[in-house]
CSV table of C-alpha atoms in Angstrom, one decimal:
chain,number,residue,atom,x,y,z
A,173,MET,CA,-38.9,-77.0,-38.3
A,174,SER,CA,-36.7,-79.9,-39.1
A,175,GLY,CA,-33.9,-77.5,-39.9
A,176,GLU,CA,-34.1,-75.9,-36.5
A,177,GLY,CA,-31.8,-77.0,-33.6
A,178,PRO,CA,-33.0,-78.8,-30.4
A,179,THR,CA,-36.1,-77.2,-28.6
A,180,ARG,CA,-36.8,-77.2,-24.9
A,181,TYR,CA,-40.0,-78.9,-24.4
A,182,ARG,CA,-41.2,-77.6,-21.0
A,183,TYR,CA,-44.8,-78.4,-21.8
A,184,VAL,CA,-45.8,-81.7,-23.2
A,185,ALA,CA,-49.2,-82.8,-23.9
A,186,VAL,CA,-50.3,-86.4,-24.5
A,187,GLU,CA,-53.6,-86.6,-26.6
A,188,GLY,CA,-56.2,-89.3,-28.1
A,189,VAL,CA,-59.3,-90.8,-27.3
A,190,ILE,CA,-60.0,-92.8,-24.3
A,191,GLY,CA,-58.2,-96.2,-24.1
A,192,VAL,CA,-55.0,-95.1,-26.2
A,193,GLY,CA,-52.8,-95.2,-23.3
A,194,LYS,CA,-52.4,-91.4,-22.5
A,195,THR,CA,-52.3,-91.6,-18.6
A,196,THR,CA,-50.0,-94.6,-18.7
A,197,LEU,CA,-47.6,-92.6,-20.9
A,198,VAL,CA,-47.8,-89.3,-19.1
A,199,HIS,CA,-46.9,-91.0,-15.8
A,200,ARG,CA,-43.9,-92.8,-17.3
A,201,LEU,CA,-42.6,-89.7,-19.0
A,202,ALA,CA,-43.1,-87.8,-15.8
A,203,GLN,CA,-41.2,-90.0,-13.9
A,204,ARG,CA,-38.3,-90.4,-16.3
A,205,LEU,CA,-38.1,-86.7,-17.1
A,206,ASP,CA,-38.5,-85.7,-13.5
A,207,ALA,CA,-41.7,-83.4,-14.6
A,208,ARG,CA,-44.9,-82.2,-13.0
A,209,ILE,CA,-48.0,-84.2,-14.1
A,210,VAL,CA,-51.2,-82.5,-15.0
A,211,LEU,CA,-54.3,-85.0,-15.4
A,212,GLU,CA,-57.5,-84.2,-16.7
A,213,GLU,CA,-60.3,-84.2,-13.9
A,214,PHE,CA,-62.8,-86.1,-15.9
A,215,GLU,CA,-64.0,-88.0,-12.9
A,216,GLU,CA,-65.2,-84.8,-11.2
A,217,ASN,CA,-67.8,-84.1,-13.9
A,218,PRO,CA,-71.2,-85.1,-12.2
A,219,PHE,CA,-73.0,-85.2,-15.8
A,220,LEU,CA,-70.4,-87.8,-17.3
A,221,PRO,CA,-72.4,-91.0,-16.3
A,222,ASP,CA,-75.6,-89.5,-17.6
A,223,PHE,CA,-74.1,-88.4,-20.8
A,224,TYR,CA,-72.8,-92.1,-21.6
A,225,ARG,CA,-76.3,-93.2,-20.8
A,226,ASP,CA,-78.1,-90.5,-22.9
A,227,ARG,CA,-75.6,-88.2,-24.9
A,228,ARG,CA,-78.3,-86.0,-26.3
A,229,ALA,CA,-80.0,-85.0,-23.2
A,230,TYR,CA,-76.7,-84.3,-21.3
A,231,ALA,CA,-74.3,-83.3,-24.0
A,232,LEU,CA,-74.4,-79.4,-23.1
A,233,SER,CA,-74.2,-79.8,-19.4
A,234,THR,CA,-71.3,-82.3,-19.8
A,235,GLN,CA,-69.5,-80.2,-22.3
A,236,LEU,CA,-69.7,-76.8,-20.3
A,237,PHE,CA,-68.5,-78.4,-17.2
A,238,PHE,CA,-65.6,-79.9,-18.9
A,239,LEU,CA,-64.7,-76.5,-20.7
A,240,MET,CA,-64.8,-74.6,-17.3
A,241,SER,CA,-62.9,-77.4,-15.5
A,242,ARG,CA,-60.1,-77.5,-18.2
A,243,TYR,CA,-60.1,-73.7,-18.1
A,244,ARG,CA,-59.5,-73.5,-14.5
A,245,GLN,CA,-56.9,-75.9,-14.5
A,246,GLN,CA,-55.0,-74.5,-17.3
A,247,GLU,CA,-55.5,-71.1,-15.8
A,248,VAL,CA,-53.6,-72.3,-12.4
A,249,LEU,CA,-50.8,-73.6,-14.8
A,250,ALA,CA,-50.5,-70.3,-16.5
A,251,GLN,CA,-50.2,-68.4,-13.2
A,252,GLY,CA,-47.8,-71.0,-11.7
A,253,GLU,CA,-44.4,-72.4,-12.4
A,254,LEU,CA,-45.1,-73.8,-15.8
A,255,PHE,CA,-42.1,-72.6,-17.7
A,256,ARG,CA,-39.7,-73.2,-14.7
A,257,SER,CA,-39.9,-77.1,-14.9
A,258,ARG,CA,-40.9,-79.5,-17.4
A,259,THR,CA,-44.9,-80.5,-17.4
A,260,ILE,CA,-46.5,-83.6,-18.8
A,261,ALA,CA,-50.2,-83.3,-19.3
A,262,ASP,CA,-53.0,-86.0,-20.4
A,263,TYR,CA,-54.9,-83.4,-22.3
A,264,PHE,CA,-54.6,-80.0,-23.9
A,265,PHE,CA,-57.2,-77.1,-23.9
A,266,ASP,CA,-57.9,-77.1,-27.7
A,267,LYS,CA,-59.2,-80.6,-27.9
A,268,ASP,CA,-62.4,-79.6,-25.9
A,269,ARG,CA,-64.0,-78.4,-29.2
A,270,ILE,CA,-63.5,-81.9,-30.6
A,271,PHE,CA,-66.2,-83.2,-28.2
A,272,ALA,CA,-68.3,-80.1,-28.6
A,273,ILE,CA,-68.6,-80.3,-32.4
A,274,LEU,CA,-69.4,-84.0,-32.1
A,275,THR,CA,-72.1,-83.9,-29.5
A,276,LEU,CA,-73.8,-80.5,-29.4
A,277,GLU,CA,-76.8,-79.4,-31.7
A,278,SER,CA,-76.1,-76.3,-33.6
A,279,HIS,CA,-77.9,-73.8,-31.3
A,280,GLU,CA,-75.9,-75.3,-28.3
A,281,LEU,CA,-72.7,-75.2,-30.2
A,282,ALA,CA,-73.2,-71.5,-30.9
A,283,VAL,CA,-73.3,-70.9,-27.2
A,284,TYR,CA,-70.5,-73.0,-26.5
A,285,GLU,CA,-68.3,-71.5,-29.3
A,286,ARG,CA,-68.8,-67.8,-27.8
A,287,LEU,CA,-67.5,-69.0,-24.5
A,288,PHE,CA,-64.6,-71.0,-26.1
A,289,GLU,CA,-63.5,-68.1,-27.9
A,290,VAL,CA,-63.1,-65.9,-24.8
A,291,LEU,CA,-61.3,-68.6,-22.8
A,292,GLN,CA,-59.0,-70.3,-25.3
A,293,PRO,CA,-56.6,-67.3,-25.9
A,294,GLN,CA,-55.9,-67.2,-22.2
A,295,VAL,CA,-54.3,-70.5,-21.7
A,296,PRO,CA,-51.0,-71.8,-22.4
A,297,ARG,CA,-50.1,-73.8,-25.5
A,298,PRO,CA,-48.1,-76.9,-25.2
A,299,ASP,CA,-44.5,-77.1,-26.7
A,300,LEU,CA,-45.2,-80.6,-28.0
A,301,VAL,CA,-48.3,-82.7,-28.5
A,302,ILE,CA,-48.1,-86.6,-28.5
A,303,TYR,CA,-51.0,-87.7,-30.4
A,304,LEU,CA,-51.7,-91.4,-29.5
A,305,LYS,CA,-54.1,-93.4,-31.8
A,306,ALA,CA,-55.1,-97.0,-32.0
A,307,ASP,CA,-57.4,-99.2,-33.8
A,308,LEU,CA,-61.1,-99.0,-32.7
A,309,GLU,CA,-61.2,-102.9,-31.5
A,310,VAL,CA,-58.0,-102.3,-29.5
A,311,VAL,CA,-59.6,-99.1,-27.8
A,312,LEU,CA,-62.7,-100.9,-27.1
A,313,SER,CA,-61.1,-103.9,-25.6
A,314,ARG,CA,-59.0,-101.5,-23.1
A,315,ILE,CA,-61.9,-99.7,-22.2
A,316,ALA,CA,-63.6,-103.0,-21.4
A,317,ALA,CA,-60.5,-104.3,-19.5
A,318,ARG,CA,-60.3,-101.3,-17.1
A,319,ASP,CA,-64.1,-101.7,-16.4
A,320,ARG,CA,-64.9,-98.3,-15.2
A,321,ALA,CA,-68.6,-98.1,-14.2
A,322,TYR,CA,-69.5,-95.1,-16.4
A,323,GLU,CA,-67.8,-96.5,-19.5
A,324,ARG,CA,-69.5,-99.8,-19.5
A,325,GLY,CA,-71.6,-100.2,-22.5
A,326,MET,CA,-69.7,-97.6,-24.4
A,327,ASP,CA,-71.2,-97.2,-28.0
A,328,PRO,CA,-68.7,-98.3,-30.7
A,329,GLY,CA,-70.3,-95.8,-33.1
A,330,TYR,CA,-69.7,-92.9,-30.8
A,331,MET,CA,-66.0,-94.2,-30.4
A,332,ARG,CA,-65.6,-94.6,-34.2
A,333,ASP,CA,-66.8,-91.0,-34.8
A,334,LEU,CA,-64.7,-89.7,-32.0
A,335,SER,CA,-61.5,-91.2,-33.4
A,336,SER,CA,-62.5,-89.7,-36.9
A,337,ALA,CA,-63.0,-86.5,-35.3
A,338,TYR,CA,-59.4,-86.5,-33.7
A,339,THR,CA,-57.9,-87.4,-37.0
A,340,ASP,CA,-59.7,-84.3,-38.5
A,341,PHE,CA,-58.7,-82.1,-35.8
A,342,PHE,CA,-55.1,-82.9,-36.1
A,343,ARG,CA,-55.0,-82.8,-39.6
A,344,GLY,CA,-55.5,-79.1,-39.6
A,345,TYR,CA,-53.9,-78.3,-36.2
A,346,ARG,CA,-51.0,-75.9,-36.3
A,347,GLY,CA,-50.9,-74.6,-32.8
A,348,ALA,CA,-48.0,-76.7,-31.6
A,349,PRO,CA,-45.6,-79.5,-33.0
A,350,VAL,CA,-47.3,-82.9,-33.1
A,351,LEU,CA,-45.8,-86.3,-33.0
A,352,THR,CA,-48.2,-89.1,-33.9
A,353,LEU,CA,-47.9,-92.7,-32.4
A,354,ASP,CA,-49.9,-95.7,-32.9
A,355,THR,CA,-50.4,-97.4,-30.0
A,356,SER,CA,-52.4,-100.5,-31.3
A,357,GLY,CA,-49.7,-103.0,-30.6
A,358,VAL,CA,-48.0,-101.0,-28.0
A,359,ASP,CA,-48.6,-101.1,-24.1
A,360,PHE,CA,-46.3,-98.5,-22.3
A,361,ARG,CA,-46.6,-100.2,-19.1
A,362,SER,CA,-44.2,-102.9,-20.4
A,363,GLU,CA,-42.9,-101.4,-23.9
A,364,ALA,CA,-39.3,-100.4,-22.8
A,365,GLY,CA,-37.7,-99.9,-26.1
A,366,LEU,CA,-40.2,-97.4,-27.9
A,367,PHE,CA,-40.8,-95.7,-24.4
A,368,ASP,CA,-36.8,-95.0,-24.2
A,369,GLN,CA,-36.7,-93.8,-27.6
A,370,VAL,CA,-39.6,-91.2,-27.0
A,371,VAL,CA,-37.8,-89.9,-23.9
A,372,GLN,CA,-34.6,-89.4,-25.4
A,373,LEU,CA,-36.0,-87.6,-28.4
A,374,ILE,CA,-38.3,-85.3,-26.0
A,375,ALA,CA,-35.1,-84.8,-23.8
A,376,ALA,CA,-33.1,-83.9,-26.9
A,377,GLY,CA,-35.7,-81.4,-28.1
A,378,GLN,CA,-36.1,-83.1,-31.5
A,379,PRO,CA,-38.5,-81.7,-33.9
A,380,PRO,CA,-41.5,-84.1,-34.6
A,381,SER,CA,-40.3,-85.0,-38.1
A,382,VAL,CA,-36.9,-86.1,-36.7
A,383,MET,CA,-38.8,-88.1,-34.1
A,384,ALA,CA,-41.1,-89.7,-36.6
A,385,ALA,CA,-38.2,-90.7,-38.8
A,386,GLN,CA,-36.6,-92.6,-35.7
A,387,LEU,CA,-39.8,-94.1,-33.9
A,388,PRO,CA,-40.8,-97.3,-35.6
A,389,ASN,CA,-44.6,-96.6,-34.2
A,390,ALA,CA,-44.6,-93.1,-35.5
A,391,ALA,CA,-47.6,-92.4,-37.8
A,392,PRO,CA,-46.9,-90.8,-41.2
A,393,LEU,CA,-47.1,-86.9,-40.8
A,394,LEU,CA,-50.5,-85.7,-41.9
A,395,PRO,CA,-50.9,-82.3,-43.8
A,396,GLY,CA,-50.7,-79.4,-41.2
A,397,PHE,CA,-48.5,-81.5,-38.8
A,398,ALA,CA,-45.2,-79.8,-37.7
């Protein structure tokens, strides 16, 4: 892709574990690029507080609610004006399987997979994914600082496993071009220089390989990254 000309990134998804700065970056990008915002409706999941308290008991209920909620939201995107203006989202549909594989028992995962395989081909794919990653200690400190009730007492072991699962997922992901940024030392609420560079490269439609060569916080491209 690095040899191709500029691409129009109409649908950009920002991904990563909780606490890496997804929503902050999405809001700033949308404002600067005059784009529509799509935010994951995770707070509407009635099973989420119970899931953080007892993951095993509430894993399937939580995951199926998320799957259908994300599908309905993406379905609206597909039927609307997604390609008439730029859209910036703080998640993309394919990542749903990361959590399912991590939390579900084998018999539950079999049920989930059958439903996912029906729904996934019907949702739009992003033109660019910005994958944010950060050190575990940084992520946990940010989660503690924002002090959401249902995130209190977050299990560091679960967050470590989730971070590893994200890395494994994107190592083999080829559904869209991916740019990886390390936000361990970056706060997009105040970091102007890096943010301005990201905006300029997105607006210019530069391939991730070109972006990574120019951004100081871009992580090395993993096998399978575009």
